[in-house]
PDB file of C-alpha atoms in Angstrom:
ATOM      1  CA  MET A   1       0.539  15.382  17.159  1.00 51.00           C
ATOM      2  CA  ALA A   2      -1.803  18.113  18.211  1.00 54.00           C
ATOM      3  CA  LYS A   3      -2.367  20.025  20.531  1.00 50.00           C
ATOM      4  CA  GLU A   4      -5.103  19.828  22.844  1.00 49.00           C
ATOM      5  CA  LYS A   5      -5.043  22.798  24.300  1.00 57.00           C
ATOM      6  CA  LYS A   6      -8.287  25.455  24.150  1.00 68.00           C
ATOM      7  CA  ILE A   7      -6.826  27.417  22.080  1.00 85.00           C
ATOM      8  CA  LYS A   8      -8.878  31.048  21.003  1.00 87.00           C
ATOM      9  CA  VAL A   9      -9.813  31.230  17.265  1.00 90.00           C
ATOM     10  CA  LYS A  10     -10.193  35.109  16.270  1.00 89.00           C
ATOM     11  CA  TYR A  11     -12.512  36.682  13.622  1.00 89.00           C
ATOM     12  CA  GLU A  12      -9.430  37.931  12.382  1.00 91.00           C
ATOM     13  CA  GLU A  13      -8.128  34.655  11.468  1.00 91.00           C
ATOM     14  CA  ILE A  14     -11.198  33.380   9.528  1.00 90.00           C
ATOM     15  CA  ARG A  15     -12.888  36.200   8.000  1.00 87.00           C
ATOM     16  CA  ASN A  16     -11.050  36.148   5.278  1.00 85.00           C
ATOM     17  CA  SER A  17     -11.694  32.857   4.223  1.00 87.00           C
ATOM     18  CA  PRO A  18     -13.173  32.086   1.036  1.00 83.00           C
ATOM     19  CA  LEU A  19     -15.472  30.145   3.082  1.00 81.00           C
ATOM     20  CA  PHE A  20     -17.472  33.066   4.899  1.00 83.00           C
ATOM     21  CA  ALA A  21     -17.215  34.948   1.382  1.00 80.00           C
ATOM     22  CA  GLY A  22     -20.986  37.074   1.322  1.00 80.00           C
ATOM     23  CA  VAL A  23     -21.444  36.475   4.743  1.00 83.00           C
ATOM     24  CA  PRO A  24     -22.191  39.323   6.971  1.00 86.00           C
ATOM     25  CA  ASP A  25     -19.328  40.674   9.946  1.00 88.00           C
ATOM     26  CA  LYS A  26     -21.468  39.429  12.680  1.00 88.00           C
ATOM     27  CA  LEU A  27     -21.893  36.205  11.763  1.00 86.00           C
ATOM     28  CA  VAL A  28     -18.801  34.958  11.093  1.00 86.00           C
ATOM     29  CA  LYS A  29     -18.066  36.635  14.646  1.00 88.00           C
ATOM     30  CA  LYS A  30     -20.622  34.249  16.160  1.00 85.00           C
ATOM     31  CA  VAL A  31     -19.490  31.407  14.224  1.00 85.00           C
ATOM     32  CA  ALA A  32     -15.953  32.181  14.945  1.00 87.00           C
ATOM     33  CA  THR A  33     -16.730  31.183  18.646  1.00 87.00           C
ATOM     34  CA  HIS A  34     -17.769  27.842  18.033  1.00 86.00           C
ATOM     35  CA  PHE A  35     -14.275  26.731  16.347  1.00 89.00           C
ATOM     36  CA  ASN A  36     -11.800  24.946  18.404  1.00 89.00           C
ATOM     37  CA  GLY A  37      -7.821  25.893  17.545  1.00 93.00           C
ATOM     38  CA  ARG A  38      -5.195  22.994  17.447  1.00 94.00           C
ATOM     39  CA  HIS A  39      -1.684  23.014  16.587  1.00 95.00           C
ATOM     40  CA  TYR A  40       0.524  20.949  14.461  1.00 96.00           C
ATOM     41  CA  SER A  41       3.982  20.655  14.200  1.00 96.00           C
ATOM     42  CA  ALA A  42       5.617  19.508  10.498  1.00 97.00           C
ATOM     43  CA  GLY A  43       4.979  16.028   9.297  1.00 97.00           C
ATOM     44  CA  ASP A  44       2.436  15.637  11.353  1.00 97.00           C
ATOM     45  CA  THR A  45      -0.913  13.952  10.038  1.00 97.00           C
ATOM     46  CA  ILE A  46      -3.792  15.895  10.117  1.00 96.00           C
ATOM     47  CA  ILE A  47      -6.518  13.640   8.291  1.00 96.00           C
ATOM     48  CA  LYS A  48      -6.318  10.101   7.009  1.00 96.00           C
ATOM     49  CA  GLU A  49      -7.640   9.061   3.850  1.00 96.00           C
ATOM     50  CA  HIS A  50     -10.334   6.385   4.402  1.00 95.00           C
ATOM     51  CA  ASP A  51     -10.987   8.138   7.853  1.00 95.00           C
ATOM     52  CA  ILE A  52     -14.384   8.772   8.966  1.00 92.00           C
ATOM     53  CA  GLY A  53     -14.757  13.074   8.114  1.00 90.00           C
ATOM     54  CA  ASP A  54     -16.233  13.865  11.688  1.00 89.00           C
ATOM     55  CA  PHE A  55     -14.119  17.496  10.983  1.00 91.00           C
ATOM     56  CA  MET A  56     -12.877  20.356   9.040  1.00 90.00           C
ATOM     57  CA  PHE A  57     -10.777  22.751   9.458  1.00 93.00           C
ATOM     58  CA  ILE A  58      -9.209  26.153   7.750  1.00 93.00           C
ATOM     59  CA  VAL A  59      -5.459  26.370   7.904  1.00 96.00           C
ATOM     60  CA  LEU A  60      -5.015  30.046   9.984  1.00 95.00           C
ATOM     61  CA  SER A  61      -1.275  29.784   9.457  1.00 96.00           C
ATOM     62  CA  GLY A  62       1.467  27.729   7.619  1.00 97.00           C
ATOM     63  CA  GLN A  63       0.509  24.949   4.955  1.00 98.00           C
ATOM     64  CA  VAL A  64      -0.363  21.938   4.898  1.00 98.00           C
ATOM     65  CA  ASP A  65       0.188  19.009   1.610  1.00 97.00           C
ATOM     66  CA  VAL A  66      -3.059  17.059   0.525  1.00 94.00           C
ATOM     67  CA  LEU A  67      -1.842  13.697  -0.463  1.00 95.00           C
ATOM     68  CA  LYS A  68      -4.078  10.778  -2.364  1.00 91.00           C
ATOM     69  CA  GLY A  69      -3.183   6.911  -2.696  1.00 90.00           C
ATOM     70  CA  HIS A  70      -0.750   5.001  -1.314  1.00 89.00           C
ATOM     71  CA  LYS A  71       1.836   7.092  -3.515  1.00 88.00           C
ATOM     72  CA  LYS A  72       1.088   9.802  -1.815  1.00 91.00           C
ATOM     73  CA  ILE A  73       0.693  11.644  -5.209  1.00 89.00           C
ATOM     74  CA  LYS A  74       0.299  15.610  -4.204  1.00 92.00           C
ATOM     75  CA  LEU A  75      -2.498  17.194  -4.752  1.00 90.00           C
ATOM     76  CA  ALA A  76      -2.254  20.367  -3.463  1.00 91.00           C
ATOM     77  CA  THR A  77      -0.070  22.544  -0.998  1.00 95.00           C
ATOM     78  CA  LEU A  78      -2.937  24.764   1.066  1.00 95.00           C
ATOM     79  CA  GLY A  79      -2.068  28.034   3.048  1.00 95.00           C
ATOM     80  CA  PRO A  80      -3.728  30.808   5.115  1.00 95.00           C
ATOM     81  CA  GLY A  81      -7.587  31.292   4.825  1.00 92.00           C
ATOM     82  CA  VAL A  82      -7.936  27.816   2.980  1.00 90.00           C
ATOM     83  CA  PHE A  83     -10.782  25.252   4.589  1.00 88.00           C
ATOM     84  CA  VAL A  84     -10.323  21.174   4.011  1.00 91.00           C
ATOM     85  CA  GLY A  85     -11.953  18.158   4.953  1.00 89.00           C
ATOM     86  CA  GLU A  86     -15.162  19.912   3.757  1.00 84.00           C
ATOM     87  CA  GLY A  87     -15.586  16.589   1.438  1.00 82.00           C
ATOM     88  CA  ALA A  88     -16.400  13.794   4.191  1.00 85.00           C
ATOM     89  CA  LEU A  89     -18.561  16.189   5.882  1.00 81.00           C
ATOM     90  CA  VAL A  90     -20.903  17.590   2.575  1.00 76.00           C
ATOM     91  CA  SER A  91     -20.985  13.804   1.282  1.00 80.00           C
ATOM     92  CA  GLY A  92     -21.172  11.758   4.929  1.00 83.00           C
ATOM     93  CA  ALA A  93     -18.315   9.120   2.384  1.00 88.00           C
ATOM     94  CA  PRO A  94     -14.876   8.372   4.182  1.00 93.00           C
ATOM     95  CA  ARG A  95     -11.967  10.879   3.731  1.00 93.00           C
ATOM     96  CA  ASN A  96     -10.681  10.952   0.062  1.00 89.00           C
ATOM     97  CA  ALA A  97      -7.139  12.107   0.947  1.00 93.00           C
ATOM     98  CA  THR A  98      -4.344  12.722   3.584  1.00 96.00           C
ATOM     99  CA  VAL A  99      -3.563  16.170   4.624  1.00 97.00           C
ATOM    100  CA  VAL A 100      -0.263  16.887   6.512  1.00 98.00           C
ATOM    101  CA  ALA A 101       1.290  19.286   7.853  1.00 98.00           C
ATOM    102  CA  SER A 102       4.364  20.521   5.539  1.00 98.00           C
ATOM    103  CA  THR A 103       4.890  23.178   8.522  1.00 98.00           C
ATOM    104  CA  PRO A 104       4.308  24.163  11.585  1.00 97.00           C
ATOM    105  CA  VAL A 105      -0.160  25.125  11.306  1.00 96.00           C
ATOM    106  CA  LYS A 106      -2.785  26.205  13.629  1.00 95.00           C
ATOM    107  CA  LEU A 107      -5.893  25.539  12.257  1.00 95.00           C
ATOM    108  CA  ALA A 108      -9.760  26.490  12.979  1.00 94.00           C
ATOM    109  CA  VAL A 109     -11.235  23.393  13.806  1.00 92.00           C
ATOM    110  CA  ILE A 110     -14.976  22.480  12.875  1.00 89.00           C
ATOM    111  CA  HIS A 111     -16.452  19.477  14.280  1.00 89.00           C
ATOM    112  CA  LYS A 112     -19.588  17.837  13.234  1.00 86.00           C
ATOM    113  CA  GLU A 113     -22.070  18.962  15.432  1.00 87.00           C
ATOM    114  CA  THR A 114     -20.607  23.454  14.477  1.00 86.00           C
ATOM    115  CA  TYR A 115     -20.782  22.118  10.788  1.00 84.00           C
ATOM    116  CA  ASP A 116     -24.484  21.311  11.204  1.00 84.00           C
ATOM    117  CA  LYS A 117     -25.161  24.464  12.889  1.00 83.00           C
ATOM    118  CA  MET A 118     -22.895  26.553  10.670  1.00 80.00           C
ATOM    119  CA  ILE A 119     -24.591  25.612   7.163  1.00 77.00           C
ATOM    120  CA  THR A 120     -27.425  26.504   7.779  1.00 80.00           C
ATOM    121  CA  THR A 121     -26.947  30.198   9.513  1.00 76.00           C
ATOM    122  CA  HIS A 122     -26.321  31.494   5.994  1.00 72.00           C
ATOM    123  CA  ALA A 123     -27.035  30.463   2.623  1.00 71.00           C
ATOM    124  CA  ALA A 124     -23.386  31.459   1.068  1.00 71.00           C
ATOM    125  CA  ILE A 125     -21.736  28.893   3.287  1.00 76.00           C
ATOM    126  CA  SER A 126     -23.140  25.675   2.542  1.00 71.00           C
ATOM    127  CA  ILE A 127     -22.709  27.390  -1.941  1.00 73.00           C
ATOM    128  CA  THR A 128     -19.106  27.314  -1.073  1.00 72.00           C
ATOM    129  CA  LEU A 129     -18.663  24.271   0.829  1.00 70.00           C
ATOM    130  CA  ILE A 130     -20.890  22.264  -2.598  1.00 73.00           C
ATOM    131  CA  LYS A 131     -18.777  24.562  -5.071  1.00 75.00           C
ATOM    132  CA  THR A 132     -15.159  23.917  -3.677  1.00 69.00           C
ATOM    133  CA  HIS A 133     -16.057  20.405  -2.844  1.00 63.00           C
ATOM    134  CA  LYS A 134     -16.988  19.677  -7.009  1.00 70.00           C
ATOM    135  CA  GLU A 135     -14.377  21.224  -7.801  1.00 74.00           C
ATOM    136  CA  ARG A 136     -11.729  19.674  -5.791  1.00 60.00           C
ATOM    137  CA  CYS A 137     -13.249  16.198  -6.558  1.00 66.00           C
ATOM    138  CA  LYS A 138     -13.011  17.208 -10.362  1.00 70.00           C
ATOM    139  CA  ASP A 139      -9.221  18.615  -9.481  1.00 67.00           C
ATOM    140  CA  THR A 140      -8.766  15.192  -8.066  1.00 60.00           C
ATOM    141  CA  LEU A 141      -9.696  12.545 -10.677  1.00 64.00           C
ATOM    142  CA  LYS A 142      -7.658  15.058 -13.157  1.00 69.00           C
ATOM    143  CA  LYS A 143      -4.215  14.921 -10.940  1.00 62.00           C
ATOM    144  CA  VAL A 144      -5.019  10.658 -10.157  1.00 61.00           C
ATOM    145  CA  ASN A 145      -5.633   9.956 -14.011  1.00 62.00           C
ATOM    146  CA  ILE A 146      -2.052  12.292 -14.749  1.00 60.00           C
ATOM    147  CA  ALA A 147      -0.335   9.961 -12.331  1.00 57.00           C
ATOM    148  CA  LYS A 148      -1.628   6.739 -13.496  1.00 57.00           C
ATOM    149  CA  SER A 149      -1.114   7.532 -17.178  1.00 61.00           C
ATOM    150  CA  ARG A 150       2.614   8.707 -16.182  1.00 58.00           C
ATOM    151  CA  ALA A 151       3.442   4.745 -14.625  1.00 55.00           C
ATOM    152  CA  PHE A 152       2.596   2.919 -17.528  1.00 51.00           C
ATOM    153  CA  ILE A 153       4.333   4.528 -19.980  1.00 51.00           C
ATOM    154  CA  VAL A 154       6.934   2.511 -21.188  1.00 48.00           C
ATOM    155  CA  THR A 155      10.096   3.896 -22.096  1.00 49.00           C
ATOM    156  CA  SER A 156      11.950   2.383 -24.481  1.00 42.00           C
TER     157      SER A 156
END
């Protein structure tokens, strides 16, 4: 389970995240002060498919697995710098996948209030979020369809 102790997120830990590509350093430093850090152990569930999405996060260290459906189809393993959980915040829909720590991880958690302020601070952040969400949706559909088609293959 996540340690709820307040953990500071440093500018250097988020600067190279694709989320902040094209965003001035001064603004990234300001945004970093509004994030909460959390540690999770390997095997901990961070996001559960179908839950309400009231936060997203950036992986600061370690790796997470993104899993879909009751068969837990692995969509991706993601590491430092990658942001996750934006789909529910962008769309307002329930979580579309489960995210589990595959190693011990440190995350920068971005709650809904902070997210709402953050996306209005610089256009590049909104554009990156929407573009990434769209790409992930297409990739998820492709992987789920492949998994479903394999389930229907009958061997002789």
